[in-house]
PDB file of C-alpha atoms in Angstrom:
ATOM      1  CA  ALA A   1      95.117 122.472 102.221  1.00 82.00           C
ATOM      2  CA  GLN A   2      97.833 122.128 104.805  1.00 86.00           C
ATOM      3  CA  SER A   3     101.456 123.219 104.804  1.00 92.00           C
ATOM      4  CA  VAL A   4     104.325 122.590 107.171  1.00 96.00           C
ATOM      5  CA  THR A   5     107.442 124.698 107.553  1.00 97.00           C
ATOM      6  CA  GLN A   6     110.462 123.467 109.430  1.00 97.00           C
ATOM      7  CA  LEU A   7     112.421 126.589 110.117  1.00 95.00           C
ATOM      8  CA  ASP A   8     115.881 125.042 110.268  1.00 95.00           C
ATOM      9  CA  SER A   9     117.291 122.720 107.651  1.00 95.00           C
ATOM     10  CA  GLN A  10     120.268 121.787 109.789  1.00 97.00           C
ATOM     11  CA  VAL A  11     120.954 122.093 113.496  1.00 97.00           C
ATOM     12  CA  PRO A  12     124.445 121.374 114.823  1.00 97.00           C
ATOM     13  CA  VAL A  13     124.546 120.715 118.550  1.00 98.00           C
ATOM     14  CA  PHE A  14     127.082 119.507 121.068  1.00 98.00           C
ATOM     15  CA  GLU A  15     126.506 116.351 123.051  1.00 98.00           C
ATOM     16  CA  GLU A  16     124.573 116.923 126.302  1.00 97.00           C
ATOM     17  CA  ALA A  17     123.353 120.331 125.091  1.00 98.00           C
ATOM     18  CA  PRO A  18     119.647 121.056 124.591  1.00 98.00           C
ATOM     19  CA  VAL A  19     118.085 121.192 121.160  1.00 98.00           C
ATOM     20  CA  GLU A  20     114.918 122.709 119.766  1.00 98.00           C
ATOM     21  CA  LEU A  21     113.530 121.991 116.322  1.00 98.00           C
ATOM     22  CA  ARG A  22     110.955 124.450 115.111  1.00 98.00           C
ATOM     23  CA  CYS A  23     107.839 123.561 113.161  1.00 98.00           C
ATOM     24  CA  ASN A  24     105.072 125.886 112.018  1.00 98.00           C
ATOM     25  CA  TYR A  25     102.000 124.751 110.149  1.00 97.00           C
ATOM     26  CA  SER A  26      98.965 126.178 108.458  1.00 95.00           C
ATOM     27  CA  SER A  27      95.654 124.477 107.902  1.00 92.00           C
ATOM     28  CA  SER A  28      92.078 125.494 107.273  1.00 90.00           C
ATOM     29  CA  VAL A  29      90.821 122.356 109.038  1.00 89.00           C
ATOM     30  CA  SER A  30      91.594 120.598 112.271  1.00 90.00           C
ATOM     31  CA  VAL A  31      94.780 118.512 112.133  1.00 92.00           C
ATOM     32  CA  TYR A  32      96.798 116.085 114.156  1.00 94.00           C
ATOM     33  CA  LEU A  33     100.503 116.842 114.532  1.00 96.00           C
ATOM     34  CA  PHE A  34     103.410 114.435 114.426  1.00 96.00           C
ATOM     35  CA  TRP A  35     107.172 114.314 114.733  1.00 97.00           C
ATOM     36  CA  TYR A  36     109.060 111.516 113.037  1.00 96.00           C
ATOM     37  CA  VAL A  37     112.755 110.659 113.179  1.00 96.00           C
ATOM     38  CA  GLN A  38     114.792 109.021 110.450  1.00 93.00           C
ATOM     39  CA  TYR A  39     118.158 107.591 111.422  1.00 93.00           C
ATOM     40  CA  PRO A  40     120.731 107.195 108.645  1.00 88.00           C
ATOM     41  CA  ASN A  41     119.570 104.701 106.038  1.00 84.00           C
ATOM     42  CA  GLN A  42     116.516 103.805 108.094  1.00 87.00           C
ATOM     43  CA  GLY A  43     112.777 104.243 107.791  1.00 88.00           C
ATOM     44  CA  LEU A  44     110.569 106.656 109.717  1.00 92.00           C
ATOM     45  CA  GLN A  45     109.971 106.194 113.413  1.00 92.00           C
ATOM     46  CA  LEU A  46     107.274 108.046 115.315  1.00 93.00           C
ATOM     47  CA  LEU A  47     108.682 110.226 118.091  1.00 96.00           C
ATOM     48  CA  LEU A  48     105.438 111.704 119.349  1.00 96.00           C
ATOM     49  CA  LYS A  49     102.094 113.064 118.270  1.00 96.00           C
ATOM     50  CA  TYR A  50      99.529 115.614 119.376  1.00 96.00           C
ATOM     51  CA  LEU A  51      95.918 114.541 119.089  1.00 94.00           C
ATOM     52  CA  SER A  52      94.137 116.630 121.713  1.00 91.00           C
ATOM     53  CA  GLY A  53      94.282 117.637 125.359  1.00 91.00           C
ATOM     54  CA  SER A  54      97.484 118.716 127.062  1.00 92.00           C
ATOM     55  CA  THR A  55      99.586 120.853 124.780  1.00 93.00           C
ATOM     56  CA  LEU A  56     102.830 119.357 126.088  1.00 97.00           C
ATOM     57  CA  VAL A  57     103.420 115.974 124.553  1.00 97.00           C
ATOM     58  CA  LYS A  58     106.105 113.570 125.676  1.00 97.00           C
ATOM     59  CA  GLY A  59     107.585 111.056 123.293  1.00 96.00           C
ATOM     60  CA  ILE A  60     110.261 108.436 123.094  1.00 95.00           C
ATOM     61  CA  ASN A  61     113.968 108.933 123.752  1.00 94.00           C
ATOM     62  CA  GLY A  62     113.425 111.954 125.997  1.00 96.00           C
ATOM     63  CA  PHE A  63     111.824 114.175 123.363  1.00 97.00           C
ATOM     64  CA  GLU A  64     108.870 116.420 123.988  1.00 98.00           C
ATOM     65  CA  ALA A  65     106.899 118.899 121.929  1.00 98.00           C
ATOM     66  CA  GLU A  66     104.565 121.742 122.683  1.00 96.00           C
ATOM     67  CA  PHE A  67     101.509 122.517 120.621  1.00 96.00           C
ATOM     68  CA  ASN A  68     100.702 126.210 120.367  1.00 95.00           C
ATOM     69  CA  LYS A  69      97.419 126.768 118.614  1.00 92.00           C
ATOM     70  CA  SER A  70      97.608 130.547 118.475  1.00 93.00           C
ATOM     71  CA  GLN A  71     101.044 130.454 116.872  1.00 92.00           C
ATOM     72  CA  THR A  72     100.273 127.298 114.881  1.00 95.00           C
ATOM     73  CA  SER A  73     103.523 125.775 116.026  1.00 97.00           C
ATOM     74  CA  PHE A  74     104.652 122.375 117.244  1.00 98.00           C
ATOM     75  CA  HIS A  75     108.270 122.698 118.330  1.00 98.00           C
ATOM     76  CA  LEU A  76     110.286 119.664 119.370  1.00 98.00           C
ATOM     77  CA  ARG A  77     112.760 119.775 122.252  1.00 98.00           C
ATOM     78  CA  LYS A  78     115.217 117.601 124.081  1.00 98.00           C
ATOM     79  CA  PRO A  79     117.036 118.886 127.158  1.00 98.00           C
ATOM     80  CA  SER A  80     120.232 116.880 126.608  1.00 98.00           C
ATOM     81  CA  VAL A  81     121.140 115.200 123.338  1.00 98.00           C
ATOM     82  CA  HIS A  82     123.298 112.171 122.686  1.00 97.00           C
ATOM     83  CA  ILE A  83     125.437 111.261 119.718  1.00 97.00           C
ATOM     84  CA  SER A  84     122.768 108.714 118.836  1.00 96.00           C
ATOM     85  CA  ASP A  85     120.255 111.523 118.273  1.00 97.00           C
ATOM     86  CA  THR A  86     122.041 112.400 115.037  1.00 97.00           C
ATOM     87  CA  ALA A  87     119.250 111.965 112.498  1.00 97.00           C
ATOM     88  CA  GLU A  88     116.757 113.773 110.336  1.00 96.00           C
ATOM     89  CA  TYR A  89     113.563 114.927 111.972  1.00 97.00           C
ATOM     90  CA  PHE A  90     110.280 115.510 110.190  1.00 96.00           C
ATOM     91  CA  CYS A  91     107.256 117.434 111.364  1.00 97.00           C
ATOM     92  CA  ALA A  92     103.961 116.390 109.781  1.00 96.00           C
ATOM     93  CA  VAL A  93     100.253 117.165 109.965  1.00 94.00           C
ATOM     94  CA  ARG A  94      97.219 115.128 109.035  1.00 92.00           C
ATOM     95  CA  ARG A  95      93.558 116.024 108.856  1.00 88.00           C
ATOM     96  CA  THR A  96      91.460 114.770 111.759  1.00 87.00           C
ATOM     97  CA  ASP A  97      88.382 114.072 109.674  1.00 82.00           C
ATOM     98  CA  SER A  98      89.775 111.607 107.176  1.00 73.00           C
ATOM     99  CA  TRP A  99      92.556 109.207 106.331  1.00 70.00           C
ATOM    100  CA  GLY A 100      94.034 111.949 104.256  1.00 68.00           C
ATOM    101  CA  LYS A 101      97.643 112.321 103.403  1.00 82.00           C
ATOM    102  CA  PHE A 102     100.384 113.411 105.695  1.00 89.00           C
ATOM    103  CA  GLN A 103     101.809 116.794 104.861  1.00 92.00           C
ATOM    104  CA  PHE A 104     105.486 116.695 105.796  1.00 94.00           C
ATOM    105  CA  GLY A 105     107.942 119.452 106.400  1.00 96.00           C
ATOM    106  CA  ALA A 106     111.243 119.468 104.536  1.00 95.00           C
ATOM    107  CA  GLY A 107     113.086 117.977 107.486  1.00 96.00           C
ATOM    108  CA  THR A 108     115.716 119.153 109.951  1.00 97.00           C
ATOM    109  CA  GLN A 109     119.068 117.428 110.043  1.00 97.00           C
ATOM    110  CA  VAL A 110     120.443 117.257 113.578  1.00 98.00           C
ATOM    111  CA  VAL A 111     124.144 116.610 113.892  1.00 97.00           C
ATOM    112  CA  VAL A 112     125.416 115.934 117.399  1.00 97.00           C
ATOM    113  CA  THR A 113     129.139 116.263 118.003  1.00 97.00           C
ATOM    114  CA  PRO A 114     131.185 115.417 121.098  1.00 96.00           C
TER     115      PRO A 114
ATOM    116  CA  ASN B   1     103.472  90.600 112.967  1.00 55.00           C
ATOM    117  CA  ALA B   2     105.746  91.978 110.227  1.00 68.00           C
ATOM    118  CA  GLY B   3     104.082  95.411 109.881  1.00 91.00           C
ATOM    119  CA  VAL B   4     104.775  97.085 106.534  1.00 94.00           C
ATOM    120  CA  THR B   5     107.227  95.258 104.305  1.00 95.00           C
ATOM    121  CA  GLN B   6     108.808  96.867 101.266  1.00 96.00           C
ATOM    122  CA  THR B   7     110.835  95.063  98.635  1.00 97.00           C
ATOM    123  CA  PRO B   8     113.389  95.497  97.280  1.00 97.00           C
ATOM    124  CA  LYS B   9     115.437  97.627  99.691  1.00 95.00           C
ATOM    125  CA  PHE B  10     117.759  98.842  96.939  1.00 96.00           C
ATOM    126  CA  GLN B  11     117.408  98.978  93.172  1.00 97.00           C
ATOM    127  CA  VAL B  12     119.333 100.417  90.262  1.00 97.00           C
ATOM    128  CA  LEU B  13     117.478 100.882  86.991  1.00 97.00           C
ATOM    129  CA  LYS B  14     118.459 102.114  83.598  1.00 98.00           C
ATOM    130  CA  THR B  15     116.473 104.927  82.043  1.00 98.00           C
ATOM    131  CA  GLY B  16     113.418 103.533  80.311  1.00 97.00           C
ATOM    132  CA  GLN B  17     113.222 100.312  82.297  1.00 97.00           C
ATOM    133  CA  SER B  18     110.109  99.394  84.212  1.00 96.00           C
ATOM    134  CA  MET B  19     109.783  97.897  87.643  1.00 97.00           C
ATOM    135  CA  THR B  20     107.396  97.366  90.518  1.00 98.00           C
ATOM    136  CA  LEU B  21     108.059  98.341  94.099  1.00 98.00           C
ATOM    137  CA  GLN B  22     106.252  95.986  96.421  1.00 98.00           C
ATOM    138  CA  CYS B  23     104.480  96.932  99.622  1.00 98.00           C
ATOM    139  CA  ALA B  24     102.659  94.490 101.882  1.00 97.00           C
ATOM    140  CA  GLN B  25     101.067  94.893 105.303  1.00 97.00           C
ATOM    141  CA  ASP B  26      99.653  92.253 107.598  1.00 95.00           C
ATOM    142  CA  MET B  27      97.606  94.538 109.870  1.00 94.00           C
ATOM    143  CA  ASN B  28      94.421  94.578 107.790  1.00 94.00           C
ATOM    144  CA  HIS B  29      94.665  98.336 107.321  1.00 94.00           C
ATOM    145  CA  GLU B  30      92.367  99.904 104.764  1.00 93.00           C
ATOM    146  CA  TYR B  31      94.467 102.967 104.032  1.00 93.00           C
ATOM    147  CA  MET B  32      97.787 102.607 102.239  1.00 95.00           C
ATOM    148  CA  SER B  33      99.969 105.169 100.567  1.00 96.00           C
ATOM    149  CA  TRP B  34     103.241 105.735  98.737  1.00 97.00           C
ATOM    150  CA  TYR B  35     105.605 108.630  99.369  1.00 97.00           C
ATOM    151  CA  ARG B  36     108.866 109.654  97.835  1.00 97.00           C
ATOM    152  CA  GLN B  37     111.581 111.352  99.833  1.00 95.00           C
ATOM    153  CA  ASP B  38     113.954 113.796  98.220  1.00 94.00           C
ATOM    154  CA  PRO B  39     116.590 115.959  99.923  1.00 89.00           C
ATOM    155  CA  GLY B  40     115.175 119.233 101.205  1.00 88.00           C
ATOM    156  CA  MET B  41     111.632 118.316 100.222  1.00 90.00           C
ATOM    157  CA  GLY B  42     110.479 115.979 102.936  1.00 91.00           C
ATOM    158  CA  LEU B  43     108.089 113.222 101.893  1.00 93.00           C
ATOM    159  CA  ARG B  44     105.584 113.802  99.144  1.00 95.00           C
ATOM    160  CA  LEU B  45     102.530 111.676  98.451  1.00 94.00           C
ATOM    161  CA  ILE B  46     102.510 109.791  95.148  1.00 96.00           C
ATOM    162  CA  HIS B  47      99.348 107.663  95.322  1.00 96.00           C
ATOM    163  CA  TYR B  48      97.064 106.363  98.007  1.00 95.00           C
ATOM    164  CA  SER B  49      94.294 103.836  98.491  1.00 95.00           C
ATOM    165  CA  VAL B  50      91.403 103.753 100.951  1.00 92.00           C
ATOM    166  CA  GLY B  51      90.614 100.108 100.319  1.00 93.00           C
ATOM    167  CA  ALA B  52      90.819  97.278  97.821  1.00 94.00           C
ATOM    168  CA  GLY B  53      89.867  98.475  94.374  1.00 95.00           C
ATOM    169  CA  ILE B  54      90.091 102.175  95.268  1.00 95.00           C
ATOM    170  CA  THR B  55      93.113 104.316  94.462  1.00 96.00           C
ATOM    171  CA  ASP B  56      93.721 108.004  93.932  1.00 94.00           C
ATOM    172  CA  GLN B  57      96.502 110.380  93.025  1.00 94.00           C
ATOM    173  CA  GLY B  58      98.561 112.316  95.475  1.00 93.00           C
ATOM    174  CA  GLU B  59     100.820 115.293  95.020  1.00 92.00           C
ATOM    175  CA  VAL B  60     103.354 113.812  92.568  1.00 96.00           C
ATOM    176  CA  PRO B  61     101.678 110.966  90.629  1.00 97.00           C
ATOM    177  CA  ASN B  62     103.219 111.425  87.186  1.00 96.00           C
ATOM    178  CA  GLY B  63     105.246 108.451  86.012  1.00 96.00           C
ATOM    179  CA  TYR B  64     103.751 106.064  88.577  1.00 98.00           C
ATOM    180  CA  ASN B  65     100.845 103.637  88.540  1.00 97.00           C
ATOM    181  CA  VAL B  66      99.214 101.755  91.388  1.00 98.00           C
ATOM    182  CA  SER B  67      96.515  99.174  91.901  1.00 96.00           C
ATOM    183  CA  ARG B  68      94.989  97.621  95.001  1.00 97.00           C
ATOM    184  CA  SER B  69      93.566  94.176  94.356  1.00 97.00           C
ATOM    185  CA  THR B  70      93.858  93.020  97.988  1.00 97.00           C
ATOM    186  CA  THR B  71      93.854  94.732 101.370  1.00 96.00           C
ATOM    187  CA  GLU B  72      97.390  93.504 102.030  1.00 97.00           C
ATOM    188  CA  ASP B  73      99.263  94.644  98.927  1.00 97.00           C
ATOM    189  CA  PHE B  74      99.793  98.025  97.290  1.00 98.00           C
ATOM    190  CA  PRO B  75     102.445  97.848  94.548  1.00 98.00           C
ATOM    191  CA  LEU B  76     103.901 100.926  92.886  1.00 98.00           C
ATOM    192  CA  ARG B  77     104.809 100.643  89.210  1.00 98.00           C
ATOM    193  CA  LEU B  78     107.308 102.714  87.297  1.00 97.00           C
ATOM    194  CA  LEU B  79     106.440 102.257  83.645  1.00 92.00           C
ATOM    195  CA  SER B  80     109.490 103.951  82.115  1.00 97.00           C
ATOM    196  CA  ALA B  81     112.028 105.004  84.695  1.00 97.00           C
ATOM    197  CA  ALA B  82     113.625 108.435  84.483  1.00 97.00           C
ATOM    198  CA  PRO B  83     116.567 109.882  86.434  1.00 97.00           C
ATOM    199  CA  SER B  84     114.111 112.271  88.125  1.00 97.00           C
ATOM    200  CA  GLN B  85     112.606 109.233  89.822  1.00 98.00           C
ATOM    201  CA  THR B  86     115.805 108.565  91.731  1.00 98.00           C
ATOM    202  CA  SER B  87     114.562 108.765  95.292  1.00 97.00           C
ATOM    203  CA  VAL B  88     113.751 106.880  98.441  1.00 96.00           C
ATOM    204  CA  TYR B  89     110.247 105.449  98.386  1.00 97.00           C
ATOM    205  CA  PHE B  90     108.188 104.774 101.491  1.00 96.00           C
ATOM    206  CA  CYS B  91     104.992 102.845 101.810  1.00 96.00           C
ATOM    207  CA  ALA B  92     102.666 103.487 104.742  1.00 95.00           C
ATOM    208  CA  SER B  93      99.482 101.965 106.083  1.00 94.00           C
ATOM    209  CA  SER B  94      96.899 103.273 108.554  1.00 91.00           C
ATOM    210  CA  TYR B  95      93.719 102.262 110.307  1.00 88.00           C
ATOM    211  CA  SER B  96      92.925 105.769 111.545  1.00 86.00           C
ATOM    212  CA  PRO B  97      94.118 109.342 111.058  1.00 83.00           C
ATOM    213  CA  THR B  98      95.977 109.115 114.380  1.00 86.00           C
ATOM    214  CA  GLU B  99      98.276 106.276 113.392  1.00 86.00           C
ATOM    215  CA  ALA B 100     100.556 105.365 110.511  1.00 89.00           C
ATOM    216  CA  PHE B 101     103.068 102.620 109.985  1.00 91.00           C
ATOM    217  CA  PHE B 102     105.900 103.154 107.551  1.00 93.00           C
ATOM    218  CA  GLY B 103     108.001 100.604 105.748  1.00 94.00           C
ATOM    219  CA  GLN B 104     111.790 100.713 105.775  1.00 92.00           C
ATOM    220  CA  GLY B 105     111.981 102.273 102.340  1.00 95.00           C
ATOM    221  CA  THR B 106     113.244 101.383  98.884  1.00 97.00           C
ATOM    222  CA  ARG B 107     116.255 103.298  97.608  1.00 96.00           C
ATOM    223  CA  LEU B 108     115.948 103.619  93.851  1.00 97.00           C
ATOM    224  CA  THR B 109     118.619 104.950  91.536  1.00 98.00           C
ATOM    225  CA  VAL B 110     117.865 105.526  87.857  1.00 98.00           C
ATOM    226  CA  VAL B 111     120.933 105.906  85.662  1.00 97.00           C
TER     227      VAL B 111
END
């Protein structure tokens, strides 16, 4: 079984400041890792994913994430946020050997203020 | 290419009523799934299907039924709605473990 823990339920941040959203996971099998964003009253949009290879993954809208196998973490970062980055962010894992379910974290609400 | 289409976008039901949430995809994906999203709990899997005629339960299946008669459609049925089923429902489809396409969601309120 897999589990995902997003360590912060809410992250307030000022515009143009950096932000880091923390995600830890546990799994007894190999998994792929994902970050999704949900803007208010919208569906889920893929920000980035780690499949293999380089542990630093770059995604859309200036986001990046680093996979750390030893710490079983996949933290998301952005060096300078905009008001439009206000949204909920979900970390998720999925087994590599099947079309199995996504296991999502509880989500982190990012609120960007001027 | 419409992707994953969910209807309706919003719905209000009375306790005990039944309804079907529709999900259709035009990408010929074998794998489809339903999730519900509740505050502080992320998304939880309700039911999934790995192809036409094959369905299975996820993490929170109670109170929901599904069937998969075609590759394109994967409806979710609430037989007797309860206030605990007030949630946002997402349908997703995949062709591999590395990809998933989510619908825009159905916001359901049961009063």
